[in-house]
mmCIF file of C-alpha atoms and ligand atoms in Angstrom:
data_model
loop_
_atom_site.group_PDB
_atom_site.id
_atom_site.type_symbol
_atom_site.label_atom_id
_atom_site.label_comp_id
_atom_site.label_asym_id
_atom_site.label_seq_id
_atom_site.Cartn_x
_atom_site.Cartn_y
_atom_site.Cartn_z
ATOM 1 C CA UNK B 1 11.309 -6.567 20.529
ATOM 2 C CA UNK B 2 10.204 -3.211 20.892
ATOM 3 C CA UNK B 3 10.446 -0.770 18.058
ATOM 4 C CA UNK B 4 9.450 2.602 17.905
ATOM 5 C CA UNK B 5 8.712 3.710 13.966
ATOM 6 C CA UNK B 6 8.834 6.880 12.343
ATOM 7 C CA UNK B 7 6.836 8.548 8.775
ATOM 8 C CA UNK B 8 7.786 11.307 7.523
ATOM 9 C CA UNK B 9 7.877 10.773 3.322
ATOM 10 C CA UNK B 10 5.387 13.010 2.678
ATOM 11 C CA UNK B 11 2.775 15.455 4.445
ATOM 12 C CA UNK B 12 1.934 12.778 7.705
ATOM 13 C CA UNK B 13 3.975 12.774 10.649
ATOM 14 C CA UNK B 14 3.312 9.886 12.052
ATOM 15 C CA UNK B 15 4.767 8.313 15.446
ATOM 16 C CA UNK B 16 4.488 4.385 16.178
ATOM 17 C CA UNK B 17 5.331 2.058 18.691
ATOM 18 C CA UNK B 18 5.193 -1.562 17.721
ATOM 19 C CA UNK B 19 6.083 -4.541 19.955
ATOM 20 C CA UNK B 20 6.619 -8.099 18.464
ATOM 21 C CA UNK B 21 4.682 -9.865 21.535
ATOM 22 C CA UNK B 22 2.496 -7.158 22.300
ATOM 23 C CA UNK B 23 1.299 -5.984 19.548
ATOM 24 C CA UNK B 24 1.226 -2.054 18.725
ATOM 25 C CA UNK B 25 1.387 -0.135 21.774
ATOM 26 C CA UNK B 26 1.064 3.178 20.286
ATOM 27 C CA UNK B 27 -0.405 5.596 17.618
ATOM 28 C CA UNK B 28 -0.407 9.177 16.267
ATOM 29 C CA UNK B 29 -0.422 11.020 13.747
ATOM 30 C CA UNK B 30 -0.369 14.542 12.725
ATOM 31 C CA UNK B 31 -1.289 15.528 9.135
ATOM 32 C CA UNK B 32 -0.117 18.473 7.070
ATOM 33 C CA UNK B 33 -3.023 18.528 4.978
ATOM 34 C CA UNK B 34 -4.415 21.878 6.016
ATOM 35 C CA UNK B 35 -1.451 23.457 5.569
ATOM 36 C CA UNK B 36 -0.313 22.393 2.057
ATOM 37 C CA UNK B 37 -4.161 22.612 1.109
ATOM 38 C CA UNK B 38 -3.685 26.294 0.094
ATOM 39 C CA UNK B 39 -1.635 25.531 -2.176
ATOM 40 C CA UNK B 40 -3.376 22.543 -3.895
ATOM 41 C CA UNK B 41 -0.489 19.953 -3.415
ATOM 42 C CA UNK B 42 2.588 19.139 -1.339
ATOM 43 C CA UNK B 43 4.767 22.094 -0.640
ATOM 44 C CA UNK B 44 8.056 20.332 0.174
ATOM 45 C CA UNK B 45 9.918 23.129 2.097
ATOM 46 C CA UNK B 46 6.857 23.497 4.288
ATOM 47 C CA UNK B 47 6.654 19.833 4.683
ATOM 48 C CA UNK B 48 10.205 19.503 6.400
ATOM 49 C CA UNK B 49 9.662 22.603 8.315
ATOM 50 C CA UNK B 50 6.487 20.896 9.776
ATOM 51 C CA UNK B 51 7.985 17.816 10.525
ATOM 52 C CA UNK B 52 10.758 19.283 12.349
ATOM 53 C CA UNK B 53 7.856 21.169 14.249
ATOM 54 C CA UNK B 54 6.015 17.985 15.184
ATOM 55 C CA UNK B 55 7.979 15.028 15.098
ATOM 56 C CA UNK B 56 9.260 15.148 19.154
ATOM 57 C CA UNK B 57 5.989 16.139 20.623
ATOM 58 C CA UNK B 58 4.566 12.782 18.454
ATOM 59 C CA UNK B 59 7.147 10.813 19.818
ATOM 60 C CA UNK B 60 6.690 12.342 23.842
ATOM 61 C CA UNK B 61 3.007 11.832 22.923
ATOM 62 C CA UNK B 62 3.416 8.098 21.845
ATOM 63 C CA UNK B 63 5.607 6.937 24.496
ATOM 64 C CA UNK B 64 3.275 8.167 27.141
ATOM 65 C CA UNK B 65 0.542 5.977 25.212
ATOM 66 C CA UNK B 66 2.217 2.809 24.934
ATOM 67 C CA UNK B 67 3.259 3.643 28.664
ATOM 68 C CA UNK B 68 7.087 2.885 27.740
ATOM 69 C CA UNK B 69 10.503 4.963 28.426
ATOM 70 C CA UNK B 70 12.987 5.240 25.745
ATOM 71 C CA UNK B 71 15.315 2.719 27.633
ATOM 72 C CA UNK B 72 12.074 -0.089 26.893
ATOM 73 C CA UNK B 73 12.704 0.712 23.302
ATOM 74 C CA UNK B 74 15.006 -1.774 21.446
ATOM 75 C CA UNK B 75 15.276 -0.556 18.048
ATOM 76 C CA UNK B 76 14.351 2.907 15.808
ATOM 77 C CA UNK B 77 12.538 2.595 12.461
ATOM 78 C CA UNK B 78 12.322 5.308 10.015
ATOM 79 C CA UNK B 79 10.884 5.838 6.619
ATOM 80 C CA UNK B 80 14.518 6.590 4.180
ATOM 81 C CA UNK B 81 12.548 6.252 0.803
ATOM 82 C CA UNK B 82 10.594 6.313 -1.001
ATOM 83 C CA UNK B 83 9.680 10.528 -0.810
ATOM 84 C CA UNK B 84 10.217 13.865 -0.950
ATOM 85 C CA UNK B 85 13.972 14.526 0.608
ATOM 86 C CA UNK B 86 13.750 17.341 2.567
ATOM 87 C CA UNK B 87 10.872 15.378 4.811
ATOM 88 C CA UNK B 88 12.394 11.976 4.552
ATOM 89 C CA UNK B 89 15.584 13.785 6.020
ATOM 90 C CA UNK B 90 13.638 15.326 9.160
ATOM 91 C CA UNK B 91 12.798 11.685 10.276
ATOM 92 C CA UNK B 92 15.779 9.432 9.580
ATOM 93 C CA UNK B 93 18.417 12.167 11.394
ATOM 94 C CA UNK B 94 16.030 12.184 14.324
ATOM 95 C CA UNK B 95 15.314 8.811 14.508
ATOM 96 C CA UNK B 96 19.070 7.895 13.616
ATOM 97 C CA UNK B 97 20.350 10.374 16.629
ATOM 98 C CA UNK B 98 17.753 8.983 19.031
ATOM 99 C CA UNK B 99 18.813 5.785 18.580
ATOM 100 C CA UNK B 100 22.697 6.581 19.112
ATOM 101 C CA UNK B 101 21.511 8.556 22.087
ATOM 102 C CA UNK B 102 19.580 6.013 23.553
ATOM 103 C CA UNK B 103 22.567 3.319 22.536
ATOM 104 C CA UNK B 104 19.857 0.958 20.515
ATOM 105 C CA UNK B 105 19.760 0.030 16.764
ATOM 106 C CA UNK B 106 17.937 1.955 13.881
ATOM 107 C CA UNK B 107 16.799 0.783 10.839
ATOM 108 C CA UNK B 108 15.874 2.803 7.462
ATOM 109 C CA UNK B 109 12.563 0.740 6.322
ATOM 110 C CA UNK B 110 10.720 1.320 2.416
ATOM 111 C CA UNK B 111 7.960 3.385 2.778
ATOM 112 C CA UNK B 112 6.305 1.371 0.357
ATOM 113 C CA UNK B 113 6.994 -2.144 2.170
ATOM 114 C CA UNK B 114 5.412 -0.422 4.954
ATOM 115 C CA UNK B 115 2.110 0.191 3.491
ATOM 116 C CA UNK B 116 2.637 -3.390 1.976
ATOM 117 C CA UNK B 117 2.428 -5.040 5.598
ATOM 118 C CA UNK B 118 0.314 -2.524 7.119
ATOM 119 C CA UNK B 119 -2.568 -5.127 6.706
ATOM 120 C CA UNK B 120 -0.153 -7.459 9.015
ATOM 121 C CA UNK B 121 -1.622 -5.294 11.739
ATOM 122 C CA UNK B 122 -4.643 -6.292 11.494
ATOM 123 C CA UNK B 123 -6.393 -8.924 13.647
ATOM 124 C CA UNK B 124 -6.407 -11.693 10.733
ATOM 125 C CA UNK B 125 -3.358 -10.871 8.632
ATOM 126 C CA UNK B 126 -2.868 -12.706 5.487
ATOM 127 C CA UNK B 127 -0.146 -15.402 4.869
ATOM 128 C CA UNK B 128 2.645 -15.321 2.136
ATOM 129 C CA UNK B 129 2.794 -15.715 -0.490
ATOM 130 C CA UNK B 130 -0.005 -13.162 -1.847
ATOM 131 C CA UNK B 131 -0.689 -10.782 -4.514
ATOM 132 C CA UNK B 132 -0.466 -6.945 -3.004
ATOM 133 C CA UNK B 133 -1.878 -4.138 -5.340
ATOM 134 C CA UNK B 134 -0.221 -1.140 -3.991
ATOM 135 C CA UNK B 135 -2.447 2.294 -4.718
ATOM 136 C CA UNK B 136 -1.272 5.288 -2.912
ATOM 137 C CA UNK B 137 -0.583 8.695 -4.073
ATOM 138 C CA UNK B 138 2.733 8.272 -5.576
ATOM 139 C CA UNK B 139 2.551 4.375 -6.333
ATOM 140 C CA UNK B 140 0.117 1.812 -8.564
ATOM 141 C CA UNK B 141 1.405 -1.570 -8.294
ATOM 142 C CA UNK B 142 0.725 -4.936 -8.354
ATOM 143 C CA UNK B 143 3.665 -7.226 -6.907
ATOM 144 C CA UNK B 144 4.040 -10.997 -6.402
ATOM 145 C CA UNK B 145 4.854 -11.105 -2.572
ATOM 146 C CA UNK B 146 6.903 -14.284 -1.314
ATOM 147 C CA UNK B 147 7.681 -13.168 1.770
ATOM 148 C CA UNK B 148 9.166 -9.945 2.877
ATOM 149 C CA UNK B 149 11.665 -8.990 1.147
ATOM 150 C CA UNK B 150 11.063 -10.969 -1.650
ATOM 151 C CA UNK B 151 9.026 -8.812 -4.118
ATOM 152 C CA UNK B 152 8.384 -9.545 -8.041
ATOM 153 C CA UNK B 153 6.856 -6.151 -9.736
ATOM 154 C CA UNK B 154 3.845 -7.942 -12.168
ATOM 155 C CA UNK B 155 2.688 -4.522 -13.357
ATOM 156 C CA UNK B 156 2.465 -0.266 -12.215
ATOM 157 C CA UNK B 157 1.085 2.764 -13.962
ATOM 158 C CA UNK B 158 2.706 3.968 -16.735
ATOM 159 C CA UNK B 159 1.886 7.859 -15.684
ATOM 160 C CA UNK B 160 -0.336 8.974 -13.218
ATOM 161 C CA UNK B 161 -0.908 6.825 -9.710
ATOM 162 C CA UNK B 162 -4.694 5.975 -9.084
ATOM 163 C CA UNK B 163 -4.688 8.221 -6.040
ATOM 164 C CA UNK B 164 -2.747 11.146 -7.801
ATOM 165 C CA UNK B 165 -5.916 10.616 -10.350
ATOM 166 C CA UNK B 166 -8.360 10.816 -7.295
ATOM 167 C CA UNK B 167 -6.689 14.016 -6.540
ATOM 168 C CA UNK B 168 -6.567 15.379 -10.086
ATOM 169 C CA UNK B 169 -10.225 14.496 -10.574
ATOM 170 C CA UNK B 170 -10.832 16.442 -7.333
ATOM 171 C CA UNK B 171 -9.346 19.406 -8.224
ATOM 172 C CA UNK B 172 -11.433 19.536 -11.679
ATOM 173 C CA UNK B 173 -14.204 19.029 -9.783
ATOM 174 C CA UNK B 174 -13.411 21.878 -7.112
ATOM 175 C CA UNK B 175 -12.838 19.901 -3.793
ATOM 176 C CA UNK B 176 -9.533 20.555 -1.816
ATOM 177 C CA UNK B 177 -6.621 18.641 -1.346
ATOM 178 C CA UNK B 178 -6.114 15.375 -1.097
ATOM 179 C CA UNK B 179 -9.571 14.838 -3.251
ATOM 180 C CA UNK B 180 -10.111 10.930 -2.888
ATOM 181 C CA UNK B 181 -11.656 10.518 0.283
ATOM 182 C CA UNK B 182 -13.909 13.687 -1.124
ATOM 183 C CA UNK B 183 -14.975 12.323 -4.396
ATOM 184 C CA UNK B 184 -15.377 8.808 -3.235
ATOM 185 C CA UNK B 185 -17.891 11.096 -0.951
ATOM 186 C CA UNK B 186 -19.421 12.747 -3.827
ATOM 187 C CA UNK B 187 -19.606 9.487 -5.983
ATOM 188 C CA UNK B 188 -22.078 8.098 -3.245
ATOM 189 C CA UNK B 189 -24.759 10.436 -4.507
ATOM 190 C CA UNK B 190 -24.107 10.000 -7.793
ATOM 191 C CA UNK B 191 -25.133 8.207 -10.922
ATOM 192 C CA UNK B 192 -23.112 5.318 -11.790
ATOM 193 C CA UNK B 193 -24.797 4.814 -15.534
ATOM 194 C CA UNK B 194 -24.899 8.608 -16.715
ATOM 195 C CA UNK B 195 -21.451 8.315 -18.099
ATOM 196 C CA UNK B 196 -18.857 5.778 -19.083
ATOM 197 C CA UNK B 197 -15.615 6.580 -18.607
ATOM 198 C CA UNK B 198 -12.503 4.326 -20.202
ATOM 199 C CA UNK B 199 -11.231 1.205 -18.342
ATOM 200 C CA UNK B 200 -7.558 1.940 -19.314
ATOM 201 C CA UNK B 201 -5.350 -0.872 -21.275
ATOM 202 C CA UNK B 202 -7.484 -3.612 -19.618
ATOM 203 C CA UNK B 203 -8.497 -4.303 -23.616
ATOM 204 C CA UNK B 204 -4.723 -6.361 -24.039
ATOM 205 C CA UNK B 205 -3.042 -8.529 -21.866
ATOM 206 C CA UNK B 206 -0.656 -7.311 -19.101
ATOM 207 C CA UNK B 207 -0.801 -6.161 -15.653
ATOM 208 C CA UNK B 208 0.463 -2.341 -16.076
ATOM 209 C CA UNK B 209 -1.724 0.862 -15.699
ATOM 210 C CA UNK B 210 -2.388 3.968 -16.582
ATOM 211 C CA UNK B 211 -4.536 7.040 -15.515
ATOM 212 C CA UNK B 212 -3.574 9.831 -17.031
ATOM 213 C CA UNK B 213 -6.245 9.370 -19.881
ATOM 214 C CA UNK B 214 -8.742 9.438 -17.443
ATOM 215 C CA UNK B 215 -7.910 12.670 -15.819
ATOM 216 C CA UNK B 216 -7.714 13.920 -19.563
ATOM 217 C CA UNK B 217 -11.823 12.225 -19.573
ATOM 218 C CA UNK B 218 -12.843 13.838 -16.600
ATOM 219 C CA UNK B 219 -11.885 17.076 -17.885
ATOM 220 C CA UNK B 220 -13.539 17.241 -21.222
ATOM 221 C CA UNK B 221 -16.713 15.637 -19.395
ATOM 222 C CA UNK B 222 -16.749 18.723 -16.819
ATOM 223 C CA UNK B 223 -16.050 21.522 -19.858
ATOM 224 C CA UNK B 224 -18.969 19.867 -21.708
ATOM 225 C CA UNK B 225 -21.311 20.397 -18.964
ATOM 226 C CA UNK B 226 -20.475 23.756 -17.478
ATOM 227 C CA UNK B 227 -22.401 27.060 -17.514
ATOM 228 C CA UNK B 228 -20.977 30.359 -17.042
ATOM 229 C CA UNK B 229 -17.761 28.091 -15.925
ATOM 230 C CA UNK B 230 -19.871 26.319 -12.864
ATOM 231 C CA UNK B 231 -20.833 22.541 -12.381
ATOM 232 C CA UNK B 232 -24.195 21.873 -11.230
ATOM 233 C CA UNK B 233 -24.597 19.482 -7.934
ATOM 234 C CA UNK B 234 -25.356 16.933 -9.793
ATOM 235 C CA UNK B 235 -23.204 17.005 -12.405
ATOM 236 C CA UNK B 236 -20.266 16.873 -10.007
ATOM 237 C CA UNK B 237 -22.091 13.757 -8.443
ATOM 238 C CA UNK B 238 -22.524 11.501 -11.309
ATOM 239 C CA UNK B 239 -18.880 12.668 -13.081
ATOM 240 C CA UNK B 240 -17.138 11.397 -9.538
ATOM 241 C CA UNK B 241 -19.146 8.469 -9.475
ATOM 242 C CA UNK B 242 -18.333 7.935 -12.848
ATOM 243 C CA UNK B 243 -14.633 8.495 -12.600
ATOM 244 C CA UNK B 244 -14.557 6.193 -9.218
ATOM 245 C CA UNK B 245 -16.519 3.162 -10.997
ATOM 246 C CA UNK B 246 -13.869 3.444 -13.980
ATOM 247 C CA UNK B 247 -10.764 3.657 -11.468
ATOM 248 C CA UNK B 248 -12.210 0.538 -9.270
ATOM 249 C CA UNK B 249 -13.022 -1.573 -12.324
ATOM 250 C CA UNK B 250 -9.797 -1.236 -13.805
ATOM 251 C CA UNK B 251 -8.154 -2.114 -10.949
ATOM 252 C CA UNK B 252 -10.402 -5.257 -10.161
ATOM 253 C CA UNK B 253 -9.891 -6.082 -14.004
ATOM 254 C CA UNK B 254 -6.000 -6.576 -13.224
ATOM 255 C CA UNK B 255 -6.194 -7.757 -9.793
ATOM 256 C CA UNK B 256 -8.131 -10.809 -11.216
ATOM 257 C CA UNK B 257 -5.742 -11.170 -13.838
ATOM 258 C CA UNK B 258 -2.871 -11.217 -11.365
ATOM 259 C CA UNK B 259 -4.500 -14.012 -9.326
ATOM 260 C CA UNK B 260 -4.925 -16.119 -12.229
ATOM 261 C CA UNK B 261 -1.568 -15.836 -13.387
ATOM 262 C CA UNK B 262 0.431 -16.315 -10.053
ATOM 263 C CA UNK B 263 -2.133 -19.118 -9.348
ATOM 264 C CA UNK B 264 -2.315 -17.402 -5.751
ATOM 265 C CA UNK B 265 -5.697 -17.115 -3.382
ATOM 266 C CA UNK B 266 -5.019 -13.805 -1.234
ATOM 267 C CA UNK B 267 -4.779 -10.396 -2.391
ATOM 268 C CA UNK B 268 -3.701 -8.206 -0.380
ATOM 269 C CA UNK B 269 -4.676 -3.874 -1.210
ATOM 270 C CA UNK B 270 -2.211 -1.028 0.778
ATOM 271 C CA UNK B 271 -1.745 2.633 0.163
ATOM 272 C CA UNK B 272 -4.366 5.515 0.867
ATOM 273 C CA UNK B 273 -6.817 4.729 -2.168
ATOM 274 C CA UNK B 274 -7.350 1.207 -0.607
ATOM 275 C CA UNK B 275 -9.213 3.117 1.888
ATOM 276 C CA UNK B 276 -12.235 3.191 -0.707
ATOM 277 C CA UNK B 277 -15.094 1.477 0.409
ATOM 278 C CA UNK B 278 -16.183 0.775 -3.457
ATOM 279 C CA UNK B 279 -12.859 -0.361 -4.363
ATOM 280 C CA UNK B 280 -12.922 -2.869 -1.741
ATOM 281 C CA UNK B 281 -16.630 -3.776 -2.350
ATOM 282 C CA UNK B 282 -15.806 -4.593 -6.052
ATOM 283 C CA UNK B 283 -12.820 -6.651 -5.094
ATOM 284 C CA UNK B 284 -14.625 -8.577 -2.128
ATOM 285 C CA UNK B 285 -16.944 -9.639 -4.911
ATOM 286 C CA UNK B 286 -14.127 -10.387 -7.248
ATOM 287 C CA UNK B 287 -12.188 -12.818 -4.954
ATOM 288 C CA UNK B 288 -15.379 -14.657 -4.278
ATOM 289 C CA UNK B 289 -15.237 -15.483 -7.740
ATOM 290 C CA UNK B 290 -12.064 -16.351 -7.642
ATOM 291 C CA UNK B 291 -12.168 -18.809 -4.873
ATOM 292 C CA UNK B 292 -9.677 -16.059 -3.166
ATOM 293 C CA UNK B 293 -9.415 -14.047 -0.254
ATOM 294 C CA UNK B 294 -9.108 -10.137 0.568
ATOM 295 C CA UNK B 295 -6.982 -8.278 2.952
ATOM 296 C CA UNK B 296 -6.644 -4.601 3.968
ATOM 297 C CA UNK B 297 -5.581 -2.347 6.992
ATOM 298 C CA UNK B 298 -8.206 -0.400 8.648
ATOM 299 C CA UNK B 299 -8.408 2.970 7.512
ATOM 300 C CA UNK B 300 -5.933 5.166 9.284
ATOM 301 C CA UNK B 301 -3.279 2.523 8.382
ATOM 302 C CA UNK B 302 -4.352 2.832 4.667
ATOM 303 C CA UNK B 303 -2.959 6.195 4.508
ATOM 304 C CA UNK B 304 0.706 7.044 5.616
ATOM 305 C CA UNK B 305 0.976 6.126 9.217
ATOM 306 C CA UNK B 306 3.978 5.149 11.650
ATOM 307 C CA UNK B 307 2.696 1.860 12.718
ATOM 308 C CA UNK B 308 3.636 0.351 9.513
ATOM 309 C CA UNK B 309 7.018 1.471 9.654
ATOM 310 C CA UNK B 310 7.458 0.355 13.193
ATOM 311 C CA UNK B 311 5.758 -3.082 11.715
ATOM 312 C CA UNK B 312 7.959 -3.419 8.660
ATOM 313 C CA UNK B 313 11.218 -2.056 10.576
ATOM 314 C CA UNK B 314 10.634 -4.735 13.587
ATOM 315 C CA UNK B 315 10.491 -7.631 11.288
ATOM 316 C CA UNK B 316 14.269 -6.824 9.584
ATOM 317 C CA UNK B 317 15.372 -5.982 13.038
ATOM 318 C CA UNK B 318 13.775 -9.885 14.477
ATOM 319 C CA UNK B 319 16.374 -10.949 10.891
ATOM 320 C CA UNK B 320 19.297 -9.414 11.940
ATOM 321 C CA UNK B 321 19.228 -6.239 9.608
ATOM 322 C CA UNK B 322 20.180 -2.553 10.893
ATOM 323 C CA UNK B 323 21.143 0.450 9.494
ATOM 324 C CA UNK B 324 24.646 1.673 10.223
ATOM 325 C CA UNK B 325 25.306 5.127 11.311
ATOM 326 C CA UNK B 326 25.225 6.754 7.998
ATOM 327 C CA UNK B 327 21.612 8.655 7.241
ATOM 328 C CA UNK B 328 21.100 7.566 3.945
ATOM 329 C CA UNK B 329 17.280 8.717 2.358
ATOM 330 C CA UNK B 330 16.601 7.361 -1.198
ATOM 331 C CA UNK B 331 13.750 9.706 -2.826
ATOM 332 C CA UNK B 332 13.318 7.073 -5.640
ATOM 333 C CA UNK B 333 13.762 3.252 -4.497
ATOM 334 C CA UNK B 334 12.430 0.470 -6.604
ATOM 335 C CA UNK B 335 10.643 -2.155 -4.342
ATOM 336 C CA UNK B 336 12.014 -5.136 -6.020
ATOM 337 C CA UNK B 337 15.741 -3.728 -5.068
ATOM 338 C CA UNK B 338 14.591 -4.828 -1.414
ATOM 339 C CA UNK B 339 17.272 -7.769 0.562
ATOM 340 C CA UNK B 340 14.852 -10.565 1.666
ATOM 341 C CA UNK B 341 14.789 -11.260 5.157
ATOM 342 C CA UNK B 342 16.616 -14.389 6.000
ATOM 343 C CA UNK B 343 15.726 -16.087 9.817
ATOM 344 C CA UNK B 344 18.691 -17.000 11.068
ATOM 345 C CA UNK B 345 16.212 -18.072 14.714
ATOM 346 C CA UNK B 346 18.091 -15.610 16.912
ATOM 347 C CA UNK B 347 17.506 -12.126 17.448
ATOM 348 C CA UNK B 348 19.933 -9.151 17.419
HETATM 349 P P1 LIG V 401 3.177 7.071 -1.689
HETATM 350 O O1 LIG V 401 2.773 6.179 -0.578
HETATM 351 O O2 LIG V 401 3.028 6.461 -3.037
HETATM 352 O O3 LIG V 401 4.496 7.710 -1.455
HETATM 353 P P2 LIG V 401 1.372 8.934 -0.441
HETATM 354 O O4 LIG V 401 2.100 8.530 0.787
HETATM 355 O O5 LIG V 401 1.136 10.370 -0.682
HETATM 356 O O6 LIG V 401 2.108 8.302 -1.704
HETATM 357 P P3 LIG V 401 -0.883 7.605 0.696
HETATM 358 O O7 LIG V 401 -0.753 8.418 1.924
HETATM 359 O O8 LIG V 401 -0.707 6.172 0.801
HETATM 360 O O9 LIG V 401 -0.009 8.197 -0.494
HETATM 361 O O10 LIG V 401 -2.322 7.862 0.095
HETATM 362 C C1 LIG V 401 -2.800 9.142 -0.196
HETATM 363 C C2 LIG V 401 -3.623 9.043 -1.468
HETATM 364 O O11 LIG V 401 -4.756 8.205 -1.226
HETATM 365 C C3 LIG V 401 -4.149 10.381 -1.933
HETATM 366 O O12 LIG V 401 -3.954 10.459 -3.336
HETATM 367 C C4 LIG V 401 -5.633 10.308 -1.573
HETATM 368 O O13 LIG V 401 -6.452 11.071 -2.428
HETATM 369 C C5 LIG V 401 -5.916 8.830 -1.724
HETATM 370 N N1 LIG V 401 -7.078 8.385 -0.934
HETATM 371 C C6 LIG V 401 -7.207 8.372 0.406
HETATM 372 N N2 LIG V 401 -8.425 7.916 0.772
HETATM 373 C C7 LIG V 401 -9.090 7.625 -0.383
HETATM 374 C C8 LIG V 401 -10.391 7.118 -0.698
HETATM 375 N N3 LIG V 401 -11.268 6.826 0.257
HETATM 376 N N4 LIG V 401 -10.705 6.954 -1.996
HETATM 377 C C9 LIG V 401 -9.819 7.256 -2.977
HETATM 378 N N5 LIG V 401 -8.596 7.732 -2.747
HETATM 379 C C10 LIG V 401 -8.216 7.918 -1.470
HETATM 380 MG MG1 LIG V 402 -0.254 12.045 2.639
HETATM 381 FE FE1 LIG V 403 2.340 6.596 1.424
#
């Protein structure tokens, strides 16, 4: 089956094609983050308008990759939900009327059970049932993962997301938008020891989060240490490094917790901040502890991408599932609402 996937939640547009022999045929991707830069966050009028702009030429440019015409396509997969409305719109009526045009299913596919089995993309994918820590910019969770479909929320952030934290950090710290890939940059350089920053609520039991206090940390650390309202080099450095090593060991803290508790050996990390290469140093050790295993996408599949959704949509579509010819976009969709998948060993 051959399934051509479509992102548009956010500030990505991103174009997929995904085939269930071939593997994914197809990639691209064209980020807003320039344009909502300015502005220091996600405008979401400008983010519809852009996708509107972008989303056919992605989808020309992808079929021309994976060397395929729309009547080799069986199915359409678009994000309807999690996100911002306007955008989530933009992709599910184009993808929903390309589908009708081209006399093929479509299917509306979670957003956040696409970054879930991104790392299903990868050349040694892990097996259910795992542990997935979710960490994106709207979303920290950890989840018990069955199978797909099957999801059991063990814990999220009580405020802020880790990644939303990143950016907030950033900001304080005068970097553009989005800030994490910039002050994991910055933390590189700096000095781990200089300051401690709180590991939030690891000090009881329980697998929720929260951020916020940290952003509230970072803040009074940087007003402390300005002159004449600047931040010396190195201050910068060693508060980002700082505020990253406080972040990561938090989240190890829980994802070890969550292992022990479901008893399971793979954890699996999704969403932009598991793009940090500390984060997934300081789990690899972690899981070797824990006589476990850990599993992420490569980078570009970290953040929001359409391969995932052409992934996650092609697997419900190989069940049976399809949307019907209402658009329907959910802005706010609990994962654990999800139908499981249920093989009934043919295809549509
Ligand atoms: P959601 O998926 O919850 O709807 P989103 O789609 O905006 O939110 P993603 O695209 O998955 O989120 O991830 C973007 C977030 O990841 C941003 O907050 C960004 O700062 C963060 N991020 C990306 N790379 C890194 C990195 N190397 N280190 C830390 N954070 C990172
Ligand atoms: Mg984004
Ligand atoms: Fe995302």
């Amino acid at each position: 089956m051959r399934v051509l996937g479509i992102e548009t939640s956010c500030d990505e547009t991103g174009v997929a094609i995904y085939d269930s022999e071939a593997g994914l045929l197809g990639d691209a991707l064209y980020s807003q983050v320039a344009m909502h830069a300015e502005y220091g966050g996600v405008v979401p009028e400008l983010a519809s308008r852009d996708h509107v702009r972008k989303l056919l030429p992605l989808v020309k440019e992808v079929l021309a990759q994976a060397d395929t015409r729309p009547e080799e396509l069986d199915a359409v997969a678009y994000t309807a939900g999690p996100g911002l409305i306007g955008a989530l719109m933009v992709g599910a009526s184009t993808g929903r009327a390309m589908a009708l045009g081209w006399g093929i299913p479509a299917i509306g596919v979670h957003h956040m059970e696409g970054h879930l089995l991104a790392p299903m993309l990868e050349p040694q994918p892990p097996a259910f049932p795992f542990v997935a820590l979710l960490v994106s910019g709207g979303h920290t969770q950890l989840v018990q993962v069955d199978a797909i479909g099957e999801y059991t929320l063990l814990g999220e952030s009580l405020d802020d997301a880790a990644g939303e934290a990143f950016d907030k950090a950033a900001k304080m710290l005068g970097l553009d938008y989005p800030g994490g890939p910039q002050v994991a940059r910055l933390a590189e350089l700096g000095d781990r020891k200089r300051f401690r920053f709180p590991r939030p609520m690891t000090d009881r039991p329980g697998l929720d989060f929260s951020f916020s206090g940290l952003k509230t940390f970072t803040l009074n650390t940087s007003n402390d240490l300005r002159v004449d309202a600047e931040l010396c080099d190195k201050d910068r450095r060693d508060i980002a490094a700082a505020f990253e090593e406080a972040v990561v060991e938090t989240l190890a803290i829980k994802c070890r917790r969550a292992l022990q508790q479901t008893g399971f050996k793979q954890l699996v990390i999704a969403g932009g901040v598991s793009a940090n290469q500390r984060l997934r140093d300081r789990l690899e050790v972690m899981v070797k502890k824990e006589r476990a295993q850990l599993f992420y996408a490569r980078p570009q599949f970290c953040t929001d991408n359409g391969a995932m959704i052409a992934y996650a949509g092609c697997q419900r579509l190989l069940a049976g599932q399809q949307s019907d010819l209402s658009i329907q976009c959910v802005p706010r969709w609990p994962l654990d609402t999800l139908e499981p998948i249920q093989h009934h060993g043919a295809d549509v």
